[in-house]
Coordinates of C-alpha atoms in Angstrom, one line a residue:
Chain B
X1 CA 0.0 0.0 0.0
X2 CA 1.5 3.3 -1.0
X3 CA 1.8 6.0 1.6
X4 CA -0.6 8.3 -0.2
X5 CA -3.3 5.8 0.0
X6 CA -3.0 5.3 3.7
X7 CA -4.0 8.9 4.3
X8 CA -7.0 8.8 2.0
X9 CA -10.4 8.0 3.5
X10 CA -11.6 4.5 2.6
X11 CA -13.3 4.1 -0.8
X12 CA -15.3 0.9 -0.2
X13 CA -18.3 -0.2 1.7
X14 CA -17.9 -3.0 4.2
X15 CA -20.4 -5.2 5.9
X16 CA -18.9 -7.5 8.5
X17 CA -19.9 -10.3 10.9
X18 CA -18.0 -11.1 14.1
X19 CA -18.3 -14.4 15.9
X20 CA -17.0 -14.5 19.5
X21 CA -17.6 -17.0 22.3
X22 CA -17.6 -17.1 26.0
X23 CA -16.6 -20.0 28.3
X24 CA -17.6 -19.9 31.9
X25 CA -17.9 -16.2 32.0
X26 CA -20.2 -13.2 31.8
X27 CA -19.8 -11.4 28.5
X28 CA -22.0 -8.4 29.3
X29 CA -23.9 -7.9 32.6
X30 CA -27.4 -6.5 32.7
X31 CA -27.7 -3.7 35.3
X32 CA -31.5 -4.3 35.3
X33 CA -31.0 -7.9 36.4
X34 CA -28.4 -7.8 39.1
X35 CA -25.6 -8.1 36.6
X36 CA -26.8 -11.4 35.1
X37 CA -25.7 -11.9 31.6
X38 CA -28.0 -10.0 29.3
X39 CA -30.8 -12.1 27.9
X40 CA -33.7 -11.7 25.5
X41 CA -36.4 -12.8 27.9
X42 CA -38.6 -14.1 25.1
X43 CA -36.2 -16.3 23.2
X44 CA -33.5 -16.9 25.8
X45 CA -30.8 -15.7 23.5
X46 CA -27.9 -13.9 25.0
X47 CA -27.2 -10.3 24.1
X48 CA -24.1 -8.2 24.1
X49 CA -24.7 -4.5 23.5
X50 CA -23.1 -2.4 20.8
X51 CA -21.5 -0.1 23.3
X52 CA -19.9 -3.0 25.2
X53 CA -18.0 -4.0 22.1
X54 CA -17.1 -0.5 21.1
X55 CA -15.6 -0.1 24.6
X56 CA -13.3 -3.1 23.8
X57 CA -12.2 -1.5 20.6
X58 CA -11.4 1.8 22.3
X59 CA -9.4 0.0 25.0
X60 CA -7.4 -2.0 22.4
X61 CA -6.5 1.1 20.4
X62 CA -5.5 2.9 23.6
X63 CA -3.2 0.0 24.5
X64 CA -1.7 -0.4 21.0
X65 CA -1.3 3.2 20.1
X66 CA -0.7 4.7 23.5
X67 CA -0.6 8.5 23.2
X68 CA 0.4 8.2 19.5
X69 CA -0.7 11.4 17.7
X70 CA -3.9 11.1 16.0
X71 CA -5.0 7.9 17.9
X72 CA -6.2 9.4 21.1
X73 CA -9.3 7.9 22.7
X74 CA -11.8 10.5 23.7
X75 CA -14.1 8.4 25.9
X76 CA -11.7 6.9 28.3
X77 CA -12.1 4.5 31.2
X78 CA -10.6 5.3 34.6
X79 CA -8.2 8.1 35.5
X80 CA -6.3 10.0 32.9
X81 CA -2.7 10.5 33.9
X82 CA -0.8 13.7 33.3
X83 CA -3.9 15.6 32.5
X84 CA -2.9 19.2 32.3
X85 CA -4.9 21.8 34.1
X86 CA -7.3 23.1 31.6
X87 CA -6.0 26.2 30.1
X88 CA -7.9 29.4 30.7
X89 CA -10.4 29.8 28.0
X90 CA -9.5 32.3 25.5
X91 CA -12.2 32.4 22.9
X92 CA -11.6 33.1 19.3
X93 CA -13.5 36.3 19.9
X94 CA -11.0 37.3 22.5
X95 CA -13.2 37.5 25.6
X96 CA -12.2 35.4 28.7
X97 CA -14.9 33.7 30.6
X98 CA -14.7 31.3 33.5
X99 CA -17.9 29.5 32.5
X100 CA -16.5 28.1 29.3
X101 CA -19.3 25.6 29.2
X102 CA -21.7 28.3 28.2
X103 CA -19.9 29.1 25.0
X104 CA -20.9 27.8 21.7
X105 CA -19.1 27.9 18.4
X106 CA -20.2 31.0 16.5
X107 CA -21.1 29.5 13.2
X108 CA -20.9 26.5 11.0
X109 CA -17.4 27.1 9.9
X110 CA -16.1 27.2 13.4
X111 CA -18.0 24.1 14.4
X112 CA -16.5 22.4 11.3
X113 CA -13.0 23.3 12.4
X114 CA -13.6 22.0 15.8
X115 CA -15.1 18.8 14.5
X116 CA -12.3 18.2 12.1
X117 CA -9.7 18.7 14.8
X118 CA -11.5 16.2 17.0
X119 CA -11.6 13.7 14.1
X120 CA -7.9 14.1 13.3
X121 CA -6.8 13.7 17.0
X122 CA -9.2 11.0 18.3
X123 CA -9.5 7.6 16.8
X124 CA -12.9 6.9 18.4
X125 CA -14.4 10.1 17.1
X126 CA -13.1 9.3 13.7
X127 CA -14.5 5.7 13.7
X128 CA -17.7 6.0 15.8
X129 CA -18.5 9.7 15.6
X130 CA -19.4 12.0 18.5
X131 CA -21.9 14.6 19.6
X132 CA -20.5 18.0 20.4
X133 CA -22.2 20.9 22.1
X134 CA -23.0 23.0 19.2
X135 CA -26.2 24.4 17.9
X136 CA -25.2 23.7 14.4
X137 CA -27.0 20.6 13.2
X138 CA -26.6 19.2 16.8
X139 CA -22.9 19.2 16.0
X140 CA -23.1 15.5 15.4
X141 CA -20.4 13.7 13.6
X142 CA -21.6 10.4 12.3
X143 CA -18.8 8.0 12.3
X144 CA -18.5 5.5 9.4
X145 CA -18.4 2.4 11.7
X146 CA -21.7 1.1 12.9
X147 CA -22.0 -1.7 15.4
X148 CA -25.2 -3.5 16.4
X149 CA -26.3 -5.7 19.2
X150 CA -24.6 -9.1 19.3
X151 CA -26.9 -12.1 19.8
X152 CA -26.1 -15.6 20.8
X153 CA -26.7 -18.3 18.2
X154 CA -28.6 -20.5 20.6
X155 CA -30.4 -19.7 23.8
X156 CA -28.1 -19.3 26.8
X157 CA -28.4 -20.9 30.2
X158 CA -26.7 -18.6 32.7
X159 CA -26.0 -20.1 36.1
X160 CA -25.3 -18.4 39.4
X161 CA -22.3 -19.5 41.3
X162 CA -21.9 -18.7 44.9
X163 CA -18.4 -18.1 46.1
X164 CA -17.0 -17.5 49.6
X165 CA -14.3 -15.2 50.7
X166 CA -12.2 -16.0 53.8
X167 CA -12.2 -12.5 55.1
X168 CA -14.8 -10.0 56.1
X169 CA -15.3 -6.4 55.1
X170 CA -15.8 -4.7 58.4
X171 CA -14.2 -5.1 61.8
X172 CA -16.0 -6.7 64.7
X173 CA -18.2 -9.0 62.7
X174 CA -19.1 -12.4 64.2
X175 CA -18.6 -14.3 61.0
X176 CA -15.3 -15.2 59.5
X177 CA -16.2 -15.2 55.8
X178 CA -18.6 -13.6 53.4
X179 CA -20.5 -15.0 50.4
X180 CA -20.5 -13.6 47.0
X181 CA -22.2 -14.4 43.7
X182 CA -20.9 -14.8 40.1
X183 CA -23.0 -15.2 37.1
X184 CA -21.6 -17.3 34.3
X185 CA -22.6 -18.6 30.9
X186 CA -21.1 -22.1 30.6
X187 CA -20.7 -21.7 26.8
X188 CA -22.2 -19.5 24.1
X189 CA -21.2 -18.2 20.7
X190 CA -22.4 -14.8 19.8
X191 CA -22.8 -13.1 16.4
X192 CA -22.5 -9.3 15.7
X193 CA -23.1 -7.6 12.4
X194 CA -21.5 -4.3 11.6
X195 CA -21.3 -1.8 8.8
X196 CA -18.8 0.7 7.5
X197 CA -19.8 3.5 5.2
X198 CA -17.2 5.0 2.9
X199 CA -19.2 8.1 2.5
X200 CA -19.2 8.9 6.2
X201 CA -15.5 7.9 6.3
X202 CA -14.7 10.8 4.0
X203 CA -16.4 13.1 6.4
X204 CA -14.3 12.1 9.4
X205 CA -11.3 11.1 7.3
X206 CA -11.3 7.4 8.4
X207 CA -8.4 6.0 6.4
X208 CA -7.3 2.5 5.3
X209 CA -4.8 2.6 8.1
X210 CA -7.6 3.2 10.5
X211 CA -9.6 0.4 8.9
X212 CA -6.8 -2.2 9.4
X213 CA -6.5 -1.0 13.0
X214 CA -10.2 -1.5 13.4
X215 CA -9.9 -5.1 12.1
X216 CA -7.0 -5.7 14.4
X217 CA -8.9 -4.4 17.4
X218 CA -11.9 -6.5 16.6
X219 CA -9.8 -9.7 16.3
X220 CA -8.0 -8.9 19.5
X221 CA -10.7 -7.1 21.5
X222 CA -10.8 -9.7 24.2
X223 CA -7.1 -10.4 24.4
X224 CA -6.5 -7.5 26.7
X225 CA -9.9 -7.6 28.5
X226 CA -9.3 -10.5 30.8
X227 CA -11.0 -10.3 34.2
X228 CA -12.5 -12.5 36.9
X229 CA -16.0 -12.0 35.5
X230 CA -15.3 -12.4 31.8
X231 CA -14.2 -16.0 31.9
X232 CA -12.6 -17.0 28.5
X233 CA -13.7 -14.8 25.7
X234 CA -12.4 -15.3 22.2
X235 CA -13.1 -13.8 18.8
X236 CA -13.5 -16.9 16.6
X237 CA -14.2 -15.4 13.2
X238 CA -14.3 -12.1 11.5
X239 CA -16.0 -12.3 8.1
X240 CA -15.8 -9.1 6.0
X241 CA -17.7 -8.5 2.9
X242 CA -15.8 -5.9 0.9
X243 CA -17.7 -4.1 -1.9
X244 CA -15.7 -2.4 -4.6
X245 CA -17.5 0.9 -4.4
X246 CA -18.7 3.3 -1.7
X247 CA -22.4 2.4 -2.4
X248 CA -21.8 -1.3 -2.4
X249 CA -22.9 -4.1 -4.8
X250 CA -25.5 -6.1 -2.8
X251 CA -28.0 -5.9 0.0
X252 CA -26.3 -6.5 3.3
X253 CA -29.0 -9.0 4.5
X254 CA -28.3 -11.2 1.5
X255 CA -24.6 -11.3 2.3
X256 CA -25.2 -12.0 6.0
X257 CA -27.6 -14.8 5.0
X258 CA -24.6 -16.6 3.4
X259 CA -23.2 -17.2 6.8
X260 CA -24.8 -20.1 8.6
X261 CA -24.0 -21.6 12.0
X262 CA -24.9 -25.2 12.7
X263 CA -24.4 -27.5 15.6
X264 CA -21.8 -30.1 14.8
X265 CA -23.4 -33.5 13.9
X266 CA -21.7 -35.7 16.5
X267 CA -23.6 -34.4 19.5
X268 CA -26.2 -32.1 18.1
X269 CA -28.7 -32.9 20.9
X270 CA -26.2 -32.0 23.6
X271 CA -25.7 -28.5 24.9
X272 CA -22.7 -26.9 23.3
X273 CA -19.7 -26.5 25.5
X274 CA -17.0 -25.5 23.1
X275 CA -16.4 -23.9 19.7
X276 CA -15.8 -27.3 18.2
X277 CA -19.5 -28.0 18.8
X278 CA -20.4 -25.5 16.1
X279 CA -19.7 -25.4 12.4
X280 CA -19.7 -22.0 10.7
X281 CA -20.0 -22.1 6.9
X282 CA -19.9 -19.3 4.4
X283 CA -21.6 -19.8 1.1
X284 CA -19.1 -18.6 -1.5
X285 CA -21.2 -19.6 -4.5
X286 CA -22.2 -17.0 -7.0
X287 CA -21.1 -14.0 -5.0
X288 CA -22.5 -10.8 -6.4
X289 CA -20.0 -9.2 -8.8
X290 CA -17.8 -6.7 -7.0
X291 CA -18.2 -8.3 -3.5
X292 CA -15.3 -10.2 -2.0
X293 CA -15.1 -12.1 1.3
X294 CA -12.2 -11.6 3.6
X295 CA -11.8 -13.8 6.7
X296 CA -9.6 -12.9 9.6
Chain Q
X1 CA -49.1 10.0 -7.5
X2 CA -46.3 9.8 -10.0
X3 CA -42.9 8.4 -9.0
X4 CA -44.0 6.7 -5.8
X5 CA -41.7 4.2 -4.3
X6 CA -42.2 1.4 -1.9
X7 CA -39.5 0.2 0.4
X8 CA -39.7 -2.8 2.7
X9 CA -37.6 -2.2 5.8
X10 CA -37.0 -4.5 8.7
X11 CA -34.6 -5.2 11.6
X12 CA -34.2 -7.0 14.9
X13 CA -34.9 -3.9 17.0
X14 CA -35.8 -0.3 16.7
X15 CA -36.2 2.8 18.9
X16 CA -38.1 5.7 17.6
X17 CA -37.6 7.8 20.7
X18 CA -40.5 9.9 22.0
X19 CA -39.3 13.4 22.5
X20 CA -41.0 13.6 25.9
X21 CA -39.1 10.6 27.2
X22 CA -35.6 11.1 26.1
X23 CA -33.5 10.4 29.2
X24 CA -34.9 6.9 29.6
X25 CA -35.7 6.4 26.0
X26 CA -39.1 5.1 25.1
X27 CA -39.9 4.2 21.6
X28 CA -43.1 5.2 19.7
X29 CA -45.2 2.2 18.7
X30 CA -44.4 2.6 15.1
X31 CA -41.8 4.3 12.9
X32 CA -42.1 8.1 12.6
X33 CA -42.3 9.8 9.2
X34 CA -39.0 11.5 10.1
X35 CA -37.2 8.2 10.7
X36 CA -38.7 6.8 7.5
X37 CA -37.4 9.8 5.7
X38 CA -33.9 9.2 7.2
X39 CA -33.9 5.7 5.9
X40 CA -34.8 6.9 2.4
X41 CA -32.1 9.6 2.6
X42 CA -29.6 6.9 3.6
X43 CA -30.1 5.3 0.3
X44 CA -30.4 8.4 -2.0
X45 CA -30.7 12.1 -1.3
X46 CA -29.6 15.4 -2.6
X47 CA -30.4 18.9 -1.5
X48 CA -32.4 19.1 -4.7
X49 CA -35.1 16.7 -3.4
X50 CA -37.3 16.3 -0.5
X51 CA -38.7 12.9 0.5
X52 CA -42.4 12.9 1.4
X53 CA -43.7 9.9 3.3
X54 CA -47.3 9.0 2.1
X55 CA -48.1 5.8 3.8
X56 CA -46.6 3.4 6.4
X57 CA -47.6 -0.2 6.5
X58 CA -47.0 -1.8 9.8
X59 CA -46.3 -5.5 9.1
X60 CA -45.4 -7.0 12.5
X61 CA -47.0 -7.0 15.9
X62 CA -45.9 -4.0 18.1
X63 CA -43.8 -5.5 20.9
X64 CA -41.5 -3.9 23.4
X65 CA -38.4 -4.8 25.3
X66 CA -36.0 -3.0 27.6
X67 CA -32.3 -2.7 27.6
X68 CA -30.3 -0.8 30.2
X69 CA -26.9 0.5 29.2
X70 CA -24.1 2.6 30.6
X71 CA -24.1 6.0 28.9
X72 CA -22.1 9.1 29.1
X73 CA -23.9 12.0 30.7
X74 CA -22.3 15.0 28.9
X75 CA -21.4 16.1 25.4
X76 CA -18.0 17.2 24.2
X77 CA -17.6 20.8 25.1
X78 CA -16.5 22.9 22.2
X79 CA -14.6 25.3 24.5
X80 CA -12.4 22.4 25.7
X81 CA -11.5 21.6 22.2
X82 CA -10.6 25.1 21.4
X83 CA -8.2 25.4 24.3
X84 CA -6.7 22.1 23.3
X85 CA -6.3 23.3 19.8
X86 CA -4.4 26.3 21.1
X87 CA -1.7 23.9 22.2
X88 CA -2.7 22.0 25.3
X89 CA -0.9 18.7 24.8
X90 CA -3.5 16.6 26.3
X91 CA -7.1 17.5 26.7
X92 CA -9.7 16.7 29.3
X93 CA -11.1 13.4 28.2
X94 CA -14.5 12.2 29.0
X95 CA -13.9 9.7 31.8
X96 CA -16.7 7.2 31.5
X97 CA -16.2 5.8 35.0
X98 CA -17.0 9.3 36.5
X99 CA -19.7 10.3 34.1
X100 CA -21.7 7.2 34.0
X101 CA -25.4 7.1 33.7
X102 CA -27.3 3.9 33.4
X103 CA -30.3 4.5 31.2
X104 CA -32.9 2.1 30.0
X105 CA -34.2 2.0 26.5
X106 CA -37.7 0.7 25.8
X107 CA -37.3 -0.5 22.3
X108 CA -39.4 -2.3 19.6
X109 CA -38.7 -5.9 18.8
X110 CA -38.7 -7.3 15.2
X111 CA -40.1 -4.2 13.5
X112 CA -41.0 -4.5 9.8
X113 CA -42.6 -1.8 7.7
X114 CA -43.3 -0.8 4.2
X115 CA -42.6 2.8 3.5
X116 CA -44.6 4.4 0.6
X117 CA -43.2 7.7 -0.4
X118 CA -42.5 10.1 -3.2
X119 CA -40.1 13.1 -3.6
X120 CA -40.5 16.6 -4.6
X121 CA -37.9 18.9 -6.1
X122 CA -36.8 21.8 -3.9
X123 CA -35.7 25.3 -4.8
X124 CA -32.1 24.0 -4.8
X125 CA -32.8 21.8 -7.9
X126 CA -30.5 22.5 -10.8
X127 CA -31.3 22.0 -14.5
X128 CA -30.1 18.4 -14.5
X129 CA -32.2 17.4 -11.5
X130 CA -35.2 15.8 -13.2
X131 CA -37.6 13.6 -11.2
X132 CA -36.9 10.7 -13.6
X133 CA -33.2 10.9 -12.9
X134 CA -33.6 10.8 -9.1
X135 CA -36.4 8.2 -9.3
X136 CA -34.2 5.9 -11.3
X137 CA -31.2 6.5 -9.1
X138 CA -33.2 5.5 -6.1
X139 CA -34.6 2.5 -7.8
X140 CA -31.2 1.3 -8.9
X141 CA -29.8 1.7 -5.4
X142 CA -32.7 0.2 -3.6
X143 CA -32.9 -2.9 -5.9
X144 CA -29.2 -3.6 -5.6
X145 CA -29.1 -3.0 -1.9
X146 CA -26.8 0.0 -2.3
X147 CA -26.8 2.8 0.3
X148 CA -24.9 5.9 1.1
X149 CA -24.7 4.7 4.7
X150 CA -26.4 1.8 6.4
X151 CA -30.0 3.0 7.3
X152 CA -31.1 2.5 10.8
X153 CA -34.4 2.2 12.8
X154 CA -34.2 5.2 15.1
X155 CA -30.7 4.7 16.5
X156 CA -27.6 3.6 14.7
X157 CA -27.2 0.4 16.7
X158 CA -30.5 -0.9 15.2
X159 CA -29.5 -1.4 11.6
X160 CA -32.2 -1.6 9.0
X161 CA -32.3 -4.0 6.1
X162 CA -34.2 -3.0 3.1
X163 CA -35.6 -4.3 -0.1
X164 CA -37.4 -2.5 -2.9
X165 CA -41.0 -3.6 -3.5
X166 CA -42.0 -3.4 -7.1
X167 CA -45.4 -1.8 -7.8
X168 CA -46.8 -5.1 -9.1
X169 CA -45.7 -6.9 -6.0
X170 CA -48.3 -7.8 -3.4
X171 CA -47.9 -6.1 0.0
X172 CA -47.3 -8.7 2.7
X173 CA -50.2 -9.1 5.1
X174 CA -50.1 -7.0 8.2
X175 CA -50.5 -8.4 11.7
X176 CA -53.2 -5.7 12.1
X177 CA -55.1 -6.5 8.9
X178 CA -58.3 -7.1 10.9
X179 CA -57.9 -4.2 13.2
X180 CA -60.4 -1.6 12.0
X181 CA -58.8 1.4 13.7
X182 CA -56.0 1.9 16.1
X183 CA -55.3 5.4 17.4
X184 CA -51.6 5.8 18.0
X185 CA -51.9 9.2 19.7
X186 CA -49.9 12.2 18.9
X187 CA -46.6 11.5 17.2
X188 CA -43.7 13.4 15.8
X189 CA -44.1 14.0 12.1
X190 CA -40.8 15.6 11.4
X191 CA -38.7 18.6 12.1
X192 CA -39.3 21.8 10.2
X193 CA -35.8 22.9 9.3
X194 CA -37.1 26.0 7.6
X195 CA -38.3 27.2 11.1
X196 CA -35.3 26.6 13.3
X197 CA -36.0 22.8 13.6
X198 CA -39.5 23.2 15.0
X199 CA -41.0 19.8 15.5
X200 CA -44.3 19.1 13.8
X201 CA -46.8 16.5 15.2
X202 CA -49.7 14.6 13.8
X203 CA -52.1 12.0 14.9
X204 CA -51.6 8.7 13.2
X205 CA -54.6 6.3 12.9
X206 CA -53.7 2.8 11.9
X207 CA -56.4 1.2 9.7
X208 CA -55.8 -2.5 8.9
X209 CA -52.2 -1.9 9.6
X210 CA -51.8 1.1 7.3
X211 CA -51.1 4.7 8.4
X212 CA -51.8 7.6 6.1
X213 CA -49.3 10.3 6.6
X214 CA -50.1 13.9 5.8
X215 CA -47.6 16.3 4.4
X216 CA -47.4 19.0 7.0
X217 CA -44.8 21.0 5.0
X218 CA -46.3 21.8 1.7
X219 CA -43.6 24.1 0.5
X220 CA -40.2 22.5 -0.3
X221 CA -38.0 22.5 2.9

């Protein structure tokens, strides 16, 4: 890839599907249900929200790129080190005000400059977009990358595991240990569909380099997100449909329908407990002209 | 009605947020004309044309579900960016762990609609902007599944799939085909951008699953 191309916004539409699985862990807790794994109450399928997966992508980019210029992460987790004291606000109009929050960009052009600056400095603004406090068209930047809710292929059966701790929180308690609870899903495979629009990429200048970083971050999103609650989470497959033009060559739902997930034959009637219990197939026959499949 | 189009749209979930319930988002029962317009504009739009929604066919049963998510409470302040642009090496990030709000969204499950619409040329139309041209552009794109960006059902995480419905095709039967009249109450029609984004409302009545949508903005917006 030539250097020139790297700094151009992407020129193609992408529709992609990610398969990830969880073993003895809680992929995404539901605050409405005491942190049980999210479930679709009607069908029993597990759910992982779009924002949960976006968070993983942000964290990965933050780890890989550090404070590399142009790859800042605007919505961060935890404390930000070395944060400078905010400089006294000196507006472009030259007046100084303590209540900087009250100020709005004067006009469209100023809002545009601010937006572009955000896009060029922050990877997550460039990829996912952001809402800024401006009066101009809500100051929204629509990012090119669109995630959806991930849903498990089969219904999930979460179980509650009670654990004990050999210590107590407060002094002077009679008991010597305390009980706690963990929610786990023994095994489940989830599927998330996503989309990338080349047209919106040109607005935030989301480049080919950004795109390959996005693919990397999706493939590795759980590798740096280990914790006691997550169990083992792994991205199993990333299937990308690359169209040759910004508008695309085929309806997304027809492309997604080419991907099927079946229980493996040998114990189809048993509950799945590993990735080997599933077979993912991609129908490569008679792909629409101009669409190619990339697997990562 | 010359140059009418029919687009079948569907998805797993949708949230057409009621403006009076924005913090804990609650969806309207059906797609709003403004969201339907957004879907059409995601496929084809130019300042030279204005999509007008004529009819909305509600195909599936109206069912709700709730999802509670961690959200950020504040928006990016433009002034912070300005001071950072002036040379502050690092800027105040949004720290999600300190600005967390858990908000529930009451969303629709398995929505499916048919949007019947036409477009009008606006004052910004040039000499080359003929209705035939834009009509055919839209048809080509809708038939081939092409879109400017992926359309969505109210919020971007609820992606919409779409298929063009040819005029001779039969419209799939609605779940409400036997419901004489369902009053859906006052609902957002669209924003009037000619008047500083003033919202306009209308009262949709669903008859046998079909909602007739008025055009509250007769002059080109």
